[in-house]
PDB file of C-alpha atoms in Angstrom:
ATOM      1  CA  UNK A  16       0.000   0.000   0.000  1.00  0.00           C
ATOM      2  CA  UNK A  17       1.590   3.024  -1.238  1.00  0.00           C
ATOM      3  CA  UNK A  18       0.970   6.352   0.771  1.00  0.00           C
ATOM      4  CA  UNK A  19       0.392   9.820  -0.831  1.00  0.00           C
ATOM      5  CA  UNK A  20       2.148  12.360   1.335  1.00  0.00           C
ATOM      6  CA  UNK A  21       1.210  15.240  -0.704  1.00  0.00           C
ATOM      7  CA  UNK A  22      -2.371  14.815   0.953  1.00  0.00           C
ATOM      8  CA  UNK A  23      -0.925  15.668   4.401  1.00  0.00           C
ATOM      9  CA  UNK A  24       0.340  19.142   3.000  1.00  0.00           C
ATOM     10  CA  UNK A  25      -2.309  20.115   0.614  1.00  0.00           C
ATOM     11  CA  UNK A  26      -5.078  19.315   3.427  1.00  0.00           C
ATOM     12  CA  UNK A  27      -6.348  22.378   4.828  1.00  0.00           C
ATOM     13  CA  UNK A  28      -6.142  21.640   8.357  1.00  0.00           C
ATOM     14  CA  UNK A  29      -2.317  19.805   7.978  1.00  0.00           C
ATOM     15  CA  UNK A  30      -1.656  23.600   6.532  1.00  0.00           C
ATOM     16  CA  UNK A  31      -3.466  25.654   9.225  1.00  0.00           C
ATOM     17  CA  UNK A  32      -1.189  23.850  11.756  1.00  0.00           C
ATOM     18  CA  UNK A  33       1.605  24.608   9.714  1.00  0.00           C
ATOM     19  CA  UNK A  34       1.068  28.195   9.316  1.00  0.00           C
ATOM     20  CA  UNK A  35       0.399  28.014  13.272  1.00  0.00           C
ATOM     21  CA  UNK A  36       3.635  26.241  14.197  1.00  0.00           C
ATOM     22  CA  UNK A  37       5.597  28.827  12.093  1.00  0.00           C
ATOM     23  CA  UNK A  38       4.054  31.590  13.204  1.00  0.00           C
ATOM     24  CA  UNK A  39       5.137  30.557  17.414  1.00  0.00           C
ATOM     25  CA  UNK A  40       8.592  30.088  15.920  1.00  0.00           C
ATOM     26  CA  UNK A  41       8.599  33.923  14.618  1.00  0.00           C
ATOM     27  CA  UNK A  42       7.565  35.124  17.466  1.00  0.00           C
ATOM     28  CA  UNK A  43       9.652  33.009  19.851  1.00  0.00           C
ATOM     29  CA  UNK A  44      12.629  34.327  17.911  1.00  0.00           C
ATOM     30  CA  UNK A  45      11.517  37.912  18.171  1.00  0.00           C
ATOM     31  CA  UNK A  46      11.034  37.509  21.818  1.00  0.00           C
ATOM     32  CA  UNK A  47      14.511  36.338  21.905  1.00  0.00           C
ATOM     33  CA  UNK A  48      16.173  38.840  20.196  1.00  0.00           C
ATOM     34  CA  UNK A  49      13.803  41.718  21.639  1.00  0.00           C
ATOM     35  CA  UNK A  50      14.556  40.121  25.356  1.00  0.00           C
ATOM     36  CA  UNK A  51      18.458  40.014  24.542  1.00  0.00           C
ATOM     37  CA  UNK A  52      18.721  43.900  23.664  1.00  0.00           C
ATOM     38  CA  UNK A  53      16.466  45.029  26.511  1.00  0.00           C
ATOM     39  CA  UNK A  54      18.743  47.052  29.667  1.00  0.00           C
ATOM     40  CA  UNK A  55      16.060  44.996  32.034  1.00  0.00           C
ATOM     41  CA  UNK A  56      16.242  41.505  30.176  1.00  0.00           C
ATOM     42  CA  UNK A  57      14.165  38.793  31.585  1.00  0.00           C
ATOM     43  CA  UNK A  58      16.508  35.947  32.618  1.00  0.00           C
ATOM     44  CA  UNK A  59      16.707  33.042  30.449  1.00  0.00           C
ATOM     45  CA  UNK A  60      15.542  29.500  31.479  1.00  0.00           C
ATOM     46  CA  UNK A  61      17.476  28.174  34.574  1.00  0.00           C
ATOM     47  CA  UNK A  62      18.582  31.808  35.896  1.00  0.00           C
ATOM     48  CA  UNK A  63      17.103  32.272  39.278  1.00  0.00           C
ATOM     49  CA  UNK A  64      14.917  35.133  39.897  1.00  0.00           C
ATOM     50  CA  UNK A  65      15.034  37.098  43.097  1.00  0.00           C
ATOM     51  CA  UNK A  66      11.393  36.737  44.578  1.00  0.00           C
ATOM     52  CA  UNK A  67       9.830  40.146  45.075  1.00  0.00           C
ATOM     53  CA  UNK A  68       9.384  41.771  48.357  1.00  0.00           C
ATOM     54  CA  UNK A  69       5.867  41.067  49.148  1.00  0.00           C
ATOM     55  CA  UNK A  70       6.680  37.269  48.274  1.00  0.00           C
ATOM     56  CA  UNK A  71       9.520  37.288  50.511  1.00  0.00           C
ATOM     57  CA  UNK A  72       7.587  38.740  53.607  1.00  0.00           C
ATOM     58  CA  UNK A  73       6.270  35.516  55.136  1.00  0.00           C
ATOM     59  CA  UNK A  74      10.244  34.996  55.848  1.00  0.00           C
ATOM     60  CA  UNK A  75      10.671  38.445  57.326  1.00  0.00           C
ATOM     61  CA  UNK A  76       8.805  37.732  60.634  1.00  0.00           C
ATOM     62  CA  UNK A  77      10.719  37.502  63.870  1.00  0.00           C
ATOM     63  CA  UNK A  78       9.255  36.044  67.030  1.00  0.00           C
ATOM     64  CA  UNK A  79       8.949  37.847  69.826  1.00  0.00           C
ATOM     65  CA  UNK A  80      12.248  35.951  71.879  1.00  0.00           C
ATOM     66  CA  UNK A  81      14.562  36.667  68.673  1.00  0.00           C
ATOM     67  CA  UNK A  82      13.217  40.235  68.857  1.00  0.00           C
ATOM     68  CA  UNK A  83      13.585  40.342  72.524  1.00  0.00           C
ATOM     69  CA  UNK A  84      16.903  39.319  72.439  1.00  0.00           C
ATOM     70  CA  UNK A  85      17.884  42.296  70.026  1.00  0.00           C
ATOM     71  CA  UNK A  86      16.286  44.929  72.238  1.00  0.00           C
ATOM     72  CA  UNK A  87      17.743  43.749  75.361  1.00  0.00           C
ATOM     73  CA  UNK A  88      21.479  43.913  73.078  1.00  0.00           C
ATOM     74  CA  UNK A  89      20.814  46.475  71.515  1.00  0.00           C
ATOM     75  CA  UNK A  90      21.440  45.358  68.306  1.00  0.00           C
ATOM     76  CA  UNK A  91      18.198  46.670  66.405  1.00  0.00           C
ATOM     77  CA  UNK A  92      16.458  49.741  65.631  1.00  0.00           C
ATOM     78  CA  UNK A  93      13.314  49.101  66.144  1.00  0.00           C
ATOM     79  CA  UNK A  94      10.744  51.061  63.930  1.00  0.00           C
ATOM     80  CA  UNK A  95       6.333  51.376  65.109  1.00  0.00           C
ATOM     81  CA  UNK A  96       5.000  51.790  61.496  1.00  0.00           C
ATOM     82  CA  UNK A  97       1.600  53.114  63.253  1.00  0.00           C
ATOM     83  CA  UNK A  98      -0.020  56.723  63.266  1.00  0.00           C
ATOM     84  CA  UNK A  99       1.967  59.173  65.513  1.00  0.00           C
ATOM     85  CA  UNK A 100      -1.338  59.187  68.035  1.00  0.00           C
ATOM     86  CA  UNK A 101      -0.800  55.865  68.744  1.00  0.00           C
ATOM     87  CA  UNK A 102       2.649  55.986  69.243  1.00  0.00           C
ATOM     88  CA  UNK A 103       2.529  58.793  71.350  1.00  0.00           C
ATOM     89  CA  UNK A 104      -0.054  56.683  73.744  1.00  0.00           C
ATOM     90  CA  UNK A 105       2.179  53.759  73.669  1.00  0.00           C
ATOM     91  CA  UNK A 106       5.061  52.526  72.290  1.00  0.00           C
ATOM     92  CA  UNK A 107       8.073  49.796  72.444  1.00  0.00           C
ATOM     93  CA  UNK A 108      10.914  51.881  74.601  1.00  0.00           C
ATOM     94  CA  UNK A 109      13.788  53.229  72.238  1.00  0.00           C
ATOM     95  CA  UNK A 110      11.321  52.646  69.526  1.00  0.00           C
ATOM     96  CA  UNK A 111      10.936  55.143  66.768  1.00  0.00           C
ATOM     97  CA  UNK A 112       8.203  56.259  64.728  1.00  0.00           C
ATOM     98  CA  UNK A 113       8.445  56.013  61.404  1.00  0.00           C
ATOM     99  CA  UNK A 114       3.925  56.267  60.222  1.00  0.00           C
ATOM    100  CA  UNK A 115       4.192  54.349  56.982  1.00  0.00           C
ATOM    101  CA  UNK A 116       1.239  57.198  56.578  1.00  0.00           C
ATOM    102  CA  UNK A 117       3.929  59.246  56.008  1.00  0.00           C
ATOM    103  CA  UNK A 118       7.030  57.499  54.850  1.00  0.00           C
ATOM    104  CA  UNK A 119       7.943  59.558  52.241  1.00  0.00           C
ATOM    105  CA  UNK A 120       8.075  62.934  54.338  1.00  0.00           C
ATOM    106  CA  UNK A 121       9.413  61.214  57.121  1.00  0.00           C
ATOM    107  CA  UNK A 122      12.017  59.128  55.686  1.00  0.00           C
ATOM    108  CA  UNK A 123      15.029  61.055  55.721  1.00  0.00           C
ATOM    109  CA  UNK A 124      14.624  62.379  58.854  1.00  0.00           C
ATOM    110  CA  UNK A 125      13.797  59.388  61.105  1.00  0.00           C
ATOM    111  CA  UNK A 126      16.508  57.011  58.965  1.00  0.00           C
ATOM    112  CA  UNK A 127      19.036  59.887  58.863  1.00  0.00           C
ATOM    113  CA  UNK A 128      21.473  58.114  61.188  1.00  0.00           C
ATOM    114  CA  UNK A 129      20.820  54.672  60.750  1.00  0.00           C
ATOM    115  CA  UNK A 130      23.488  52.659  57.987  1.00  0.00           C
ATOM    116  CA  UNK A 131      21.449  50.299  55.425  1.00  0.00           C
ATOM    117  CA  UNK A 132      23.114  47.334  57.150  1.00  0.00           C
ATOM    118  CA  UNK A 133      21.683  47.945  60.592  1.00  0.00           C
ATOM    119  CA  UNK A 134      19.093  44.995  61.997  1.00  0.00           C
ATOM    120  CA  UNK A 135      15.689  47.031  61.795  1.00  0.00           C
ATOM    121  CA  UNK A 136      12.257  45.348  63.521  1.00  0.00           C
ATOM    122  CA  UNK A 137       9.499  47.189  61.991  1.00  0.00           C
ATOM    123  CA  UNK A 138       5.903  46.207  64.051  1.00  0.00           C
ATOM    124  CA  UNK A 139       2.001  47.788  64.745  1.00  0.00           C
ATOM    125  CA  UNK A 140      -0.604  46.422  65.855  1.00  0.00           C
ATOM    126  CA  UNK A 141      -2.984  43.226  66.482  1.00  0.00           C
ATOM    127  CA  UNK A 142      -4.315  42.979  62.740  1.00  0.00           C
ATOM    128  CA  UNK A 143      -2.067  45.405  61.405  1.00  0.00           C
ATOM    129  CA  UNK A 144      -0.199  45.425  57.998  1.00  0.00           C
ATOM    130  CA  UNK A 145       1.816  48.586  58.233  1.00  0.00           C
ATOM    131  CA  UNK A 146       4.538  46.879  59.718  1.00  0.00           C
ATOM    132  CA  UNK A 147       4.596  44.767  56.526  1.00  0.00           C
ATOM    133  CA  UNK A 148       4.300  47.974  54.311  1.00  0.00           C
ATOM    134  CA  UNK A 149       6.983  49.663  55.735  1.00  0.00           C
ATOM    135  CA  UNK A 150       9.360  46.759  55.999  1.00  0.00           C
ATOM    136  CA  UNK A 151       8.761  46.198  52.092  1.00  0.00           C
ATOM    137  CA  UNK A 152       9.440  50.197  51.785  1.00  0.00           C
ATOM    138  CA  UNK A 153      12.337  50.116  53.576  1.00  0.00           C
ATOM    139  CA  UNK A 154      13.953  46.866  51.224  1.00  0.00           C
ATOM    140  CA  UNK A 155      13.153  49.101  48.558  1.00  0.00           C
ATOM    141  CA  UNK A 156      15.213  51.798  49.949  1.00  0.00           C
ATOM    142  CA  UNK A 157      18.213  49.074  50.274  1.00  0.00           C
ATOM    143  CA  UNK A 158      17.959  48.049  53.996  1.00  0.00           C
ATOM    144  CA  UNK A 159      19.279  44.524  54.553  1.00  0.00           C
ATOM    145  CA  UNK A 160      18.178  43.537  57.584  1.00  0.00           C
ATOM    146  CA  UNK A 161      14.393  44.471  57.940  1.00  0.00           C
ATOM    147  CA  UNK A 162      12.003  42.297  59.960  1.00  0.00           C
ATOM    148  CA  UNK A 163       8.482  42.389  60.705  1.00  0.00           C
ATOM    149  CA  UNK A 164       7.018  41.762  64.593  1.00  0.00           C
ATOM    150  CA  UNK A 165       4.045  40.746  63.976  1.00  0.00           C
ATOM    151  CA  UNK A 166       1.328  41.403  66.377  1.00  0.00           C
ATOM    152  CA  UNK A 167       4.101  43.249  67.810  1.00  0.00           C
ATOM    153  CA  UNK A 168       2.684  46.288  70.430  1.00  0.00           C
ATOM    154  CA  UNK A 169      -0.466  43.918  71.474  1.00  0.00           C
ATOM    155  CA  UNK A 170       2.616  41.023  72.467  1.00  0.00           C
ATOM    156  CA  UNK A 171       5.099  42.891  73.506  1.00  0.00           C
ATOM    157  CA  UNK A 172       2.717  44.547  76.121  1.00  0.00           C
ATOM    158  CA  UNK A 173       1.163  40.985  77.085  1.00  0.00           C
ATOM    159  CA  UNK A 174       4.467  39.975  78.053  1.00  0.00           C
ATOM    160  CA  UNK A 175       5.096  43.324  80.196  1.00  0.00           C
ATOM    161  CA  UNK A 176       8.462  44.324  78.285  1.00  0.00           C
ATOM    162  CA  UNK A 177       9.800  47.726  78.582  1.00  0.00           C
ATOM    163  CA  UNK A 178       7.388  50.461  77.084  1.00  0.00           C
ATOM    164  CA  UNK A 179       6.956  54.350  77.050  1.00  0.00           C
ATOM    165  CA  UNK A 180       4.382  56.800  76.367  1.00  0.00           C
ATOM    166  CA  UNK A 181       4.743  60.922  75.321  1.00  0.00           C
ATOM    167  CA  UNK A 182       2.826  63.504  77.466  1.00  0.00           C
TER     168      UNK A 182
END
């Protein structure tokens, strides 16, 4: 039995998928060479890429001991994310303020003294995500060492650790 291969490429849909398969192959190439001259290439398969910020903020938490332990060394900054009110009514001792309200005006000012490599614990409130927000904020800005207290001024009080307040 003798097979006519000529049907397969003079039958309309054998031709269709042709057309198809050549067309992904144009633009595969074009993506390639497009990709190749861009300043902000994507990487090619097998490069890792760097997971953004707001995927990388379930690893940014700190328990309260780990915390507890910087504060007590003095090896952090730590930073209350929440509205200057609250802060003023309460607030970790030695803590600053930084509102992520008002990061950008207060930026500079608060962070003046404190080098990009220094161990920062940003926290709020019970069913707060500032703390989040401004930790992401502050990777942006090139900060190393940022991490998040979650829950942090509702625990930290629970477990009676030094606080202050501002007349």
């Amino acid at each position: 039995m003798v097979v006519d291969n000529r049907r397969f490429w003079v039958n309309p849909w054998s031709r269709a998928l042709r057309q198809a398969l050549g067309l992904m192959g144009v633009a595969l190439v074009l993506a390639f060479v497009v990709n190749s001259f861009r300043s902000d290439s994507l990487p090619w398969l097998g490069d890792r890429v760097q997971p953004s910020a707001d995927v990388q903020m379930g690893g940014l938490e700190i328990s309260l001991e780990e915390a507890q332990l910087l504060y007590f060394t003095e090896q952090a900054v730590f930073l209350d994310a929440r509205h200057p009110e609250a802060y003023q009514s309460g607030h970790i001792e030695k803590a600053l303020n930084l509102p992520w309200m008002f990061f950008e005006e207060w930026t500079s000012r608060v962070l003046a003294n404190i080098p990009k490599e220094t161990p920062i614990i940003t926290y709020c409130d019970e069913g707060c995500n500032l703390s989040r927000q401004l930790a992401a904020a502050l990777m942006a800005q090139g900060y190393t060492q940022v991490r998040v207290l979650v829950n942090g001024w509702t625990e930290w009080l629970k477990n009676g650790l030094p606080v202050a307040s501002q007349p």
